[in-house]
Coordinates of C-alpha atoms and ligand atoms in Angstrom, one line a residue:
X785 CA 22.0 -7.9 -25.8
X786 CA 25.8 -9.0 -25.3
X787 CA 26.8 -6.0 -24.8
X788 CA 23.9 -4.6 -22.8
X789 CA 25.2 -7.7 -20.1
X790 CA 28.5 -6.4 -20.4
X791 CA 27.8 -2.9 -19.3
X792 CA 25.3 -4.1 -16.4
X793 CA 28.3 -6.4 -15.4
X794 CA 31.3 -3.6 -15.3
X795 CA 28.8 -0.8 -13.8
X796 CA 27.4 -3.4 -11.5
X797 CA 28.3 -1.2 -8.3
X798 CA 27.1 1.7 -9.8
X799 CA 23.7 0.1 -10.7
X800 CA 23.5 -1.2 -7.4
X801 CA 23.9 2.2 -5.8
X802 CA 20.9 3.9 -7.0
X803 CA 19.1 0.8 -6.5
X804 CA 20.2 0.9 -2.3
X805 CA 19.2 4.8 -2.5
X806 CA 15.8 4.8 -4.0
X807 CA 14.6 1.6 -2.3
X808 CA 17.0 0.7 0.3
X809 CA 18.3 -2.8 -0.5
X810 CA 21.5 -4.0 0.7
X811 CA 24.2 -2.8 -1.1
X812 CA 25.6 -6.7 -1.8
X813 CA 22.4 -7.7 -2.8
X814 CA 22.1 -4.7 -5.0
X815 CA 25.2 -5.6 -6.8
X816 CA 24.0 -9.3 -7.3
X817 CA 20.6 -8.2 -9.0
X818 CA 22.5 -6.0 -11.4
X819 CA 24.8 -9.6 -12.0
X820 CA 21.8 -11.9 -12.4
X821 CA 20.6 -9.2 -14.9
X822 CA 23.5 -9.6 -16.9
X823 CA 23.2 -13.4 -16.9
X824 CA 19.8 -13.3 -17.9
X825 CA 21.0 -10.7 -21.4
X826 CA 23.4 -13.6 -22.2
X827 CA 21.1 -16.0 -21.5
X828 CA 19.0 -14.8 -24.7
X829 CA 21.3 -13.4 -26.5
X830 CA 22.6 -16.9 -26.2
X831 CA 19.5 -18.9 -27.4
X832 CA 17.0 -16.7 -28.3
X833 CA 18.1 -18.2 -31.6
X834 CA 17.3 -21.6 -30.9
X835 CA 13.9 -20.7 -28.7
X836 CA 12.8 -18.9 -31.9
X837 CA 13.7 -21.3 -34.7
X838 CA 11.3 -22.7 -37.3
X839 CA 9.2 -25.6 -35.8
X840 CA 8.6 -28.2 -38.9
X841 CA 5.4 -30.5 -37.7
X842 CA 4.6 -33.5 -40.2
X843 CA 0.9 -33.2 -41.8
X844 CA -0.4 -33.6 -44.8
X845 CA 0.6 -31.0 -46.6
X846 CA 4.7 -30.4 -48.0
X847 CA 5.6 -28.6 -45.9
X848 CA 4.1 -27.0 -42.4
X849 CA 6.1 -25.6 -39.3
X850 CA 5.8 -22.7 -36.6
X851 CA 6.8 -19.4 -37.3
X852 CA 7.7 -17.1 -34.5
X853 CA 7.4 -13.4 -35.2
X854 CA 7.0 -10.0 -32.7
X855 CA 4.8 -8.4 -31.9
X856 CA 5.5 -4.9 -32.0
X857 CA 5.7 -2.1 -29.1
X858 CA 4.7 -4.1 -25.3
X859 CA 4.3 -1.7 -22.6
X860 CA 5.6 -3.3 -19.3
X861 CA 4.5 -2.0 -15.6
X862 CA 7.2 -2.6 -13.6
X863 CA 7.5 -2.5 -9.6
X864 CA 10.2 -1.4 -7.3
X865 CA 11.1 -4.2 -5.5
X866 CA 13.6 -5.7 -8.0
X867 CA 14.2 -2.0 -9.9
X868 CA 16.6 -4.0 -12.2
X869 CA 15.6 -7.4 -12.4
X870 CA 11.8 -7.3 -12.8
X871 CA 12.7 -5.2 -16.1
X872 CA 15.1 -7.2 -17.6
X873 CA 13.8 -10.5 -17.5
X874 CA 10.5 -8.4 -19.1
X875 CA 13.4 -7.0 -21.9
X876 CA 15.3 -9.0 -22.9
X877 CA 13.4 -11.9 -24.1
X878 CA 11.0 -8.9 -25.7
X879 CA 13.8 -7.7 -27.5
X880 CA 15.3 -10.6 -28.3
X881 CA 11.9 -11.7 -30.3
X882 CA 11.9 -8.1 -32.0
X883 CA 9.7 -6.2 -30.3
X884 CA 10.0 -2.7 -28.5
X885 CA 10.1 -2.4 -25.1
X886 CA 7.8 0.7 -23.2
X887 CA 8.7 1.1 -19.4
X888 CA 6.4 2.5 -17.2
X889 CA 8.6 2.2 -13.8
X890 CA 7.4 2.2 -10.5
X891 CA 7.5 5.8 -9.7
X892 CA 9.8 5.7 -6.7
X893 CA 12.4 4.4 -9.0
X894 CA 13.1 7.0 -11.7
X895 CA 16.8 6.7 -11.6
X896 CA 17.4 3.2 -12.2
X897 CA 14.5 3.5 -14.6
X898 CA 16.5 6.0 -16.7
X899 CA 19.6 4.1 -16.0
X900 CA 17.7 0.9 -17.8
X901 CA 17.3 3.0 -21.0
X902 CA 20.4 4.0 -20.7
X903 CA 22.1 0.5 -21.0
X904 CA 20.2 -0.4 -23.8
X905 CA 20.8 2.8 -25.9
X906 CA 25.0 1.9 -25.2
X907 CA 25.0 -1.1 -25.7
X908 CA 23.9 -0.4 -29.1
X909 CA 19.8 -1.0 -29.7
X910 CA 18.1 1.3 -32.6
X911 CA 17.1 4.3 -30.5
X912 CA 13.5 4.0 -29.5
X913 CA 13.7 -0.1 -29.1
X914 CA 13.4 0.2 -25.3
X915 CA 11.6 3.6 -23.9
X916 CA 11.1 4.6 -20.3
X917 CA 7.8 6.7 -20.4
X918 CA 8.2 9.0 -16.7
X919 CA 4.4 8.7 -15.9
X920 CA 2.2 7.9 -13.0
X921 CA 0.0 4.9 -12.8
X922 CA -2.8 7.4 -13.7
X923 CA -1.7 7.8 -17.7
X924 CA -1.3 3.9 -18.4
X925 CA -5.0 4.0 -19.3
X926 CA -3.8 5.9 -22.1
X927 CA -0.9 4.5 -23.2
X928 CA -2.9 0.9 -23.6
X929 CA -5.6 3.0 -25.5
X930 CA -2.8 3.9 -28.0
X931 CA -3.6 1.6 -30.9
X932 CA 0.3 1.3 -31.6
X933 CA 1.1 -0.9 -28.1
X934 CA 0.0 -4.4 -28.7
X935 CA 0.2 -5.4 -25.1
X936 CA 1.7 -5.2 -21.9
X937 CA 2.9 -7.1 -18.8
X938 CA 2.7 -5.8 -15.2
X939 CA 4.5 -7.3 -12.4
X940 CA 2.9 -5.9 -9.3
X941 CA -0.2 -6.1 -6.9
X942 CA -3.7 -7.7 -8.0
X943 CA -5.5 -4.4 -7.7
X944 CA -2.5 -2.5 -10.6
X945 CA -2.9 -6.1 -12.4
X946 CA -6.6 -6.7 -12.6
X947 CA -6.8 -2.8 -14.2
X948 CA -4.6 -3.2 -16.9
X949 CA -5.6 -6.2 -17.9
X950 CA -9.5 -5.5 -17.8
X951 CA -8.1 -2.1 -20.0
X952 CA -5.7 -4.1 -22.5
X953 CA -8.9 -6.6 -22.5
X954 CA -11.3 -4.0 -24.2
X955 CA -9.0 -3.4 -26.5
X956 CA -8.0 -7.3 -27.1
X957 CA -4.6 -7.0 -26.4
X958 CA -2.8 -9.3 -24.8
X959 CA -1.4 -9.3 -21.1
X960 CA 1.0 -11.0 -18.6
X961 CA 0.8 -10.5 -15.0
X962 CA 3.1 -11.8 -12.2
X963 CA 0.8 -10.7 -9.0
X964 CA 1.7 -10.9 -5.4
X965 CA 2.2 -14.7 -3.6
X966 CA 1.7 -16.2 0.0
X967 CA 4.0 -18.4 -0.1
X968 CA 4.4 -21.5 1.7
X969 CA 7.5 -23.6 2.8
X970 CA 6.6 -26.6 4.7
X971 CA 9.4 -28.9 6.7
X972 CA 8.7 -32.3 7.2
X973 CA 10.2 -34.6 10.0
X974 CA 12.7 -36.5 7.2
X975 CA 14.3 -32.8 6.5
X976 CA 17.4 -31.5 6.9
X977 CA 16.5 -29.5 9.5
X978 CA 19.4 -27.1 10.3
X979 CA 19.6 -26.2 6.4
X980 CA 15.9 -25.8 6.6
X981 CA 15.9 -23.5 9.2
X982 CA 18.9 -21.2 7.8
X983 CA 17.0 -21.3 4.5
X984 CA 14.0 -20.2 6.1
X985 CA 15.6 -17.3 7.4
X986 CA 16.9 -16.2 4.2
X987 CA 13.6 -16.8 2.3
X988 CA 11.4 -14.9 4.2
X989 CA 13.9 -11.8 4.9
X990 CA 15.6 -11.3 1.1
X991 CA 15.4 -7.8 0.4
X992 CA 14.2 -6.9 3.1
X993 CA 11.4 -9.5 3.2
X994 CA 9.5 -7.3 0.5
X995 CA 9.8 -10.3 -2.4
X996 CA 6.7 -11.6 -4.4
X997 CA 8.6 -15.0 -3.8
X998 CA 9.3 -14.3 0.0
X999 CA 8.6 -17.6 1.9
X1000 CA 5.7 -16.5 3.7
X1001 CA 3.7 -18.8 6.0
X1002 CA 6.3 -21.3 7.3
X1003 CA 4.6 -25.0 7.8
X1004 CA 6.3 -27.0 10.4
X1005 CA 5.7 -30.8 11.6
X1006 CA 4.6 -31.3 15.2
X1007 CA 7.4 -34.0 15.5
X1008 CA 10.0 -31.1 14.8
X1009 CA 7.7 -27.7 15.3
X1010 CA 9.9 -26.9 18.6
X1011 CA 13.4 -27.3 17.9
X1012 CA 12.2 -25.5 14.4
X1013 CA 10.6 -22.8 16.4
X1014 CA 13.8 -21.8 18.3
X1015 CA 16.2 -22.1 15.6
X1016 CA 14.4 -19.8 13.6
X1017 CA 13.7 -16.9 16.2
X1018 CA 17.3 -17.1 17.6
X1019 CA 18.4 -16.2 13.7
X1020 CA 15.2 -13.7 12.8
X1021 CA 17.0 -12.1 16.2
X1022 CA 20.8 -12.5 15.0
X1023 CA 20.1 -10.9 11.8
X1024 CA 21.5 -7.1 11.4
X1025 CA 18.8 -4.6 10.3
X1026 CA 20.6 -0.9 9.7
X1027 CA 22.7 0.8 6.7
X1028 CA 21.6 -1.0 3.5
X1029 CA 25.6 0.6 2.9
X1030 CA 27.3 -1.3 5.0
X1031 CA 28.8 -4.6 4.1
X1032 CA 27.3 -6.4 7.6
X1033 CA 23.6 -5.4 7.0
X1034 CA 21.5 -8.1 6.4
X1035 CA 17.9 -6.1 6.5
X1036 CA 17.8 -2.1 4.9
X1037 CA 14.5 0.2 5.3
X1038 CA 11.7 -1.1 3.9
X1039 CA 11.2 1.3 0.7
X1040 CA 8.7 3.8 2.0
X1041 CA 7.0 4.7 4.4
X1042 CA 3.6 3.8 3.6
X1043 CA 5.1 -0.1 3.1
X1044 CA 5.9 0.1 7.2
X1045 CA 2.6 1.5 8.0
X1046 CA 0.3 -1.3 6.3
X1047 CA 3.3 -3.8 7.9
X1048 CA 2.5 -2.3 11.3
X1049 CA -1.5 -2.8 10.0
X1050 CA -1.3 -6.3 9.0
X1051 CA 0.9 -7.1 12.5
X1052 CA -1.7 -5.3 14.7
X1053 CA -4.6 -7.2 12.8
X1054 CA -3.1 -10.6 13.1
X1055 CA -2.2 -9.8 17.0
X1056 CA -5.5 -8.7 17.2
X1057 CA -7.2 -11.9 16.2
X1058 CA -5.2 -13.8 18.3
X1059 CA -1.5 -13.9 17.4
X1060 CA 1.3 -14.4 19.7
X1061 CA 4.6 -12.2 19.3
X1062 CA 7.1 -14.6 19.5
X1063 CA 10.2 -11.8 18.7
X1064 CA 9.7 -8.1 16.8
X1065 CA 6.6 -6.9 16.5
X1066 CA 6.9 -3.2 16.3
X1067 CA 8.7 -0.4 14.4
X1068 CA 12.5 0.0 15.2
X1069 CA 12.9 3.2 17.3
X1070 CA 15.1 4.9 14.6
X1071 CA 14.5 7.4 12.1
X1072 CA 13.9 5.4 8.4
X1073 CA 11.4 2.9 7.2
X1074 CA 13.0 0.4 9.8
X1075 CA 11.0 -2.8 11.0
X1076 CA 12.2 -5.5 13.5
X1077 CA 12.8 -8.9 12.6
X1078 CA 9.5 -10.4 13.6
X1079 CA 7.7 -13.9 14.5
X1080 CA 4.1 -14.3 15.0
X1081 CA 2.1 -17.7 15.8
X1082 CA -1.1 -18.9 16.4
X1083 CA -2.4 -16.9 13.8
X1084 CA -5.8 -18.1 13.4
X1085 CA -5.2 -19.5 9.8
X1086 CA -9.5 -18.6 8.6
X1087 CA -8.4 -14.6 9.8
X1088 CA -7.6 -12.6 6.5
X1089 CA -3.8 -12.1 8.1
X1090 CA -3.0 -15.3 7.9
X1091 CA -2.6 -15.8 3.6
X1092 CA -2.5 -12.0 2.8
X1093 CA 0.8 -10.9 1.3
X1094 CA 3.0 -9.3 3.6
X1095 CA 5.7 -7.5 2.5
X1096 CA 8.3 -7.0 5.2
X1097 CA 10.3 -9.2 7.6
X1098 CA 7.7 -10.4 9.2
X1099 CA 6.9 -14.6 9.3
X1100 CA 4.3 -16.8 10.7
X1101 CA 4.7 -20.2 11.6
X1102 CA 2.0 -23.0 11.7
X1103 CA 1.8 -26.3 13.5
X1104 CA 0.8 -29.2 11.0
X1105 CA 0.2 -33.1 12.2
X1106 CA 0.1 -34.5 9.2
X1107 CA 1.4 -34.1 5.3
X1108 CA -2.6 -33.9 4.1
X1109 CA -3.0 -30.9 6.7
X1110 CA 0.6 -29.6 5.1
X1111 CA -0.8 -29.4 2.2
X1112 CA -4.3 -28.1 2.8
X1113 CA -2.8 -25.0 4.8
X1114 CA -0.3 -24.2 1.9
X1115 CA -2.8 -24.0 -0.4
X1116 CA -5.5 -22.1 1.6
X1117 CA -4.8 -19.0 0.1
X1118 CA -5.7 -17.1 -2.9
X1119 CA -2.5 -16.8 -3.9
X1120 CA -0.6 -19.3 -6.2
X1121 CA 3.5 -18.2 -6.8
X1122 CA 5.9 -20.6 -5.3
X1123 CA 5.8 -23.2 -2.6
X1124 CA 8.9 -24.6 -1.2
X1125 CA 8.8 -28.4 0.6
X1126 CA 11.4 -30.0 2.7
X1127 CA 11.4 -33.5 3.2
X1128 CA 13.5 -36.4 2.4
X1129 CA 10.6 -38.4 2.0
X1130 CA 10.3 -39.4 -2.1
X1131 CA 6.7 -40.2 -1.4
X1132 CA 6.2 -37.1 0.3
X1133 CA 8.3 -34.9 -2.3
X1134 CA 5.8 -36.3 -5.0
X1135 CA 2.6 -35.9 -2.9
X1136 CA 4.0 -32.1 -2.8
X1137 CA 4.4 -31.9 -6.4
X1138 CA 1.4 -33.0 -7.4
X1139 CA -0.6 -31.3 -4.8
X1140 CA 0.3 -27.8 -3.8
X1141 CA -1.7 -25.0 -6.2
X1142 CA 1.6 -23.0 -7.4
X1143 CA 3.4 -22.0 -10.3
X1144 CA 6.8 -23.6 -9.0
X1145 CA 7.7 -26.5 -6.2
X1146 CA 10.8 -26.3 -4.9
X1147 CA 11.6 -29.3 -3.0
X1148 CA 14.4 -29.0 0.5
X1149 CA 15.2 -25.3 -1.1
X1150 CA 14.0 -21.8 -1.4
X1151 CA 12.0 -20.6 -4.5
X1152 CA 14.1 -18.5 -6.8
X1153 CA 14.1 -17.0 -10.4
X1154 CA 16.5 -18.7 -12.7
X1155 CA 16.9 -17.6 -16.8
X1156 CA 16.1 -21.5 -17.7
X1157 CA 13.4 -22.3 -15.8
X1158 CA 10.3 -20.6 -16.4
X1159 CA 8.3 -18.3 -13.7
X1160 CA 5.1 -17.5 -13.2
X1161 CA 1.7 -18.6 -11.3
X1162 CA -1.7 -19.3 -10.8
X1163 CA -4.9 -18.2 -8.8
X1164 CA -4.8 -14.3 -8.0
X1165 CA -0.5 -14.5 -8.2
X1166 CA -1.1 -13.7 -12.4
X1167 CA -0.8 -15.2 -15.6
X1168 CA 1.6 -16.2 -18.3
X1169 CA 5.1 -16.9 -17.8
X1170 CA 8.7 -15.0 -17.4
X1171 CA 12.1 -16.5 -18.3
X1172 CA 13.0 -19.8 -20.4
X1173 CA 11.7 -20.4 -23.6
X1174 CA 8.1 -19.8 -22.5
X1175 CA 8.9 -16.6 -21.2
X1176 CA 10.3 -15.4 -25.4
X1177 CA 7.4 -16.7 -27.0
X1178 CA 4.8 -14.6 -24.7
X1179 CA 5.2 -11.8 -26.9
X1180 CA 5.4 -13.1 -30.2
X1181 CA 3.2 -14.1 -33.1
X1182 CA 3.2 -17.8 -33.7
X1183 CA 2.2 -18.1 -36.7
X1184 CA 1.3 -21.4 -38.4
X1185 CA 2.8 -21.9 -42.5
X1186 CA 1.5 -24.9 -44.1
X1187 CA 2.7 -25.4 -48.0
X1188 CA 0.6 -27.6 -50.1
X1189 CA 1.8 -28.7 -53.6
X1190 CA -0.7 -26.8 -55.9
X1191 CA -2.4 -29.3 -58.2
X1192 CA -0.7 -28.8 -61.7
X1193 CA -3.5 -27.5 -64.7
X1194 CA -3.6 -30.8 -66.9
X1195 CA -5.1 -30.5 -70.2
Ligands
NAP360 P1 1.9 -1.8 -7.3 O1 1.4 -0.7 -6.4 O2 0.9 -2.6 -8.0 O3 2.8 -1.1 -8.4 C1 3.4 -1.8 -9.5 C2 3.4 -0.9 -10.7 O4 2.1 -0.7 -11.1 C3 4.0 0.5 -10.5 O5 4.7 0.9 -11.7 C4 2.8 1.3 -10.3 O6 3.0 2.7 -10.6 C5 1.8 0.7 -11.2 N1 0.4 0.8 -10.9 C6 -0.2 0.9 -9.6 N2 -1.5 1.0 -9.7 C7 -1.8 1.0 -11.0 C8 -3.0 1.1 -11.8 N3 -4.2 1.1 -11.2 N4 -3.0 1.1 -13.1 C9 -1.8 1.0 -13.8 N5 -0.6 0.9 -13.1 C10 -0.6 0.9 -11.8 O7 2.9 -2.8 -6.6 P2 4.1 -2.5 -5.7 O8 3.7 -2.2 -4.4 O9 5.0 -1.5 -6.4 O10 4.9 -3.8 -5.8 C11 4.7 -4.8 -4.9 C12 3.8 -5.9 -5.5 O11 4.4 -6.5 -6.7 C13 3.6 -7.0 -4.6 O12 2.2 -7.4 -4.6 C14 4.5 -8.1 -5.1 O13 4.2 -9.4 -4.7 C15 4.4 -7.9 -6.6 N6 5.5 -8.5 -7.3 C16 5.2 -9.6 -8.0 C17 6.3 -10.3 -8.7 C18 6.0 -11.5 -9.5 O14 6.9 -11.8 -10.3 N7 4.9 -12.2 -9.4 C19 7.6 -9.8 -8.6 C20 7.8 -8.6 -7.8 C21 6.7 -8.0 -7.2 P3 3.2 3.8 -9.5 O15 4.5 3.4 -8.8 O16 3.3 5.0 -10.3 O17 2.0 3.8 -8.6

């Protein structure tokens, strides 16, 4: 798994090329996934050891601990958005705990999926540990069917999620799913609010603003809603949308063209019930997938719109008046990813802890994967976790020993 980071690190431009060609990433932030997905192979190759270890427990017996053990062969379903990432934080915890890895890749990514089994096959894995199976959504069915696979993860949308796991389910197999998210970053009057704002930018527009972890609905404080307001349209309009090649692009094509047409959908539909344009709105008048930087409010927060996913560069902002209506917009949503908070409030930042439905809480910061912390959510954004130690001991057997001192035969 060393080695496998090593190779990811020296071909990181290469890596990052075919990601910018078959999905149209920036270039820089190509580069950077194919980095993070080298730290996250030395993350376990580094302590996969320790996450794994015997676990002794005192009972009544000699001698009783946790045993960790794999599985066998997991097949993951893996999206496009991340073409690197979202595989490797799938592998190499899988591999690390001994099982085999099956790709089924998004299928507008081939290239970086053959360039994933690529890396594992140098860097030196038993051939077969990690396969990528070329095959459309239609023949997972199968492949779950096949009493050999054991289970499978999916990171994708609810519909791709809910059908695996009601297949794997017939089978009792078992499944992880990281779903799509709404969500939320709320800025309170105490915040910071020039970092806020900046931050906001970035959250809602990283690649290309098609990220399950995207900042979505941004939640603003009627003490500071204005001066939020302009500082975020005058940077949504700063930002450079073009060449995902060139070193100055900040937004690429989104990856198909389907993507802008349901963006262009879910913009008319939120217009339609009542949404003001505040910048954007429309395709860019340009051949490619290209989308304008856009800003919508008074979205009518009970209109579908308003806590759908969207999956572009396109953010809503909301006037709140109070912490307790913060709160109850954030969570209005079926969705239950990541939530970010700003406030310098410690009240506040515990009221936000405790209270907004999410699998992370990110408090005057953007939500963001790390190897050490665990990821995952709640509601209709999945099950199960990625990353950390909880995200190795998904796919493994833990298997209780106890050791009782047999009573010796007397005479
Ligand atoms: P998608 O259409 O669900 O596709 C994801 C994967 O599932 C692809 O490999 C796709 O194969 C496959 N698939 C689609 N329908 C399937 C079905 N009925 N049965 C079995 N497999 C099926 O999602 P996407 O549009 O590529 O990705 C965007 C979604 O992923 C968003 O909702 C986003 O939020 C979510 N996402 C979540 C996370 C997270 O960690 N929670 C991270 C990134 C993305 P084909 O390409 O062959 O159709």
């Amino acid at each position: 798994m060393s080695r496998a980071g090593e190779i990811l690190e020296t071909k990181k431009e290469e890596f990052g090329r075919l990601m910018t060609i078959e999905m149209g990433k920036p270039l820089k932030a190509a580069i950077s996934e194919a980095e993070k997905c080298a730290w996250v192979c030395r993350y376990y190759a580094e302590t996969a050891e320790h996450h794994l270890a015997n676990q002794v427990v005192q009972t009544n017996a000699k001698h009783s601990y946790v045993h960790f053990e794999p599985l066998g062969p997991v097949l993951a379903v893996m999206p496009w958005n991340f073409p690197f990432w979202q595989v490797f934080r799938f592998a190499a915890p899988a591999l690390m705990a001994g099982n085999v890895g099956l790709l089924k890749h998004a299928s507008n990514v081939p290239q970086c999926a053959l360039a994933i089994e690529e890396i594992f096959r140098s860097a030196g894995f038993p051939e077969g540990a990690f396969q990528t199976l070329l095959i459309g959504s239609g023949k997972v069915e199968s492949i779950l069917n096949d009493p050999r696979v054991v289970a499978a993860t999916l990171t994708g949308s609810e519909t791709a999620g809910a059908s695996v796991a009601s297949i794997a389910g017939k089978h009792i197999k078992k499944t992880v799913l990281e779903l799509g998210g709404s969500d939320p970053f709320i800025v309170m009057p105490s915040a910071n609010l020039d970092e806020a704002v900046s931050t906001a930018v970035t959250a809602r527009t990283i690649n290309n603003g098609q990220s399950c972890i995207a900042a979505k609905r941004f939640i603003v404080a009627s003490a500071i809603y204005d001066d939020f307001e302009h500082g975020f349209v005058d940077q949504m309009e700063a930002l450079s949308v073009g060449d995902p090649f060139e070193s100055d692009t900040d937004i690429g094509p989104l990856a198909t063209p389907q993507i802008v047409n349901d963006l262009d959908e879910q913009v008319k539909k939120a217009i339609a019930s009542g949404a003001r344009v505040l910048t954007g709105g429309k395709r860019l008048n340009r051949p490619g997938n290209f989308y304008e930087p856009t800003v919508l409010v008074n979205v009518d927060p009970s209109a579908p719109v308003s806590c759908e996913e969207i999956f572009g560069p396109v953010a809503m902002l909301f006037r709140v008046n109070n912490i307790d209506e913060a709160i109850r917009l954030a969570n209005a949503t079926t969705f239950g990813l990541g939530a970010a908070a700003w406030t310098n409030n410690a009240d506040e930042q515990q009221l936000f802890i405790n209270e907004l439905r999410a699998g992370c809480v990110f408090i005057n910061g953007m939500v963001a994967s790390d190897p050490r912390l665990p990821f995952g959510g709640v509601k209709h954004s999945g099950y199960g976790r990625e990353l950390a130690e909880f995200g190795i001991r998904e796919f493994v057997n833990i298997k209780t020993v106890s050791i009782s001192e047999a009573p010796h035969d007397t005479e």
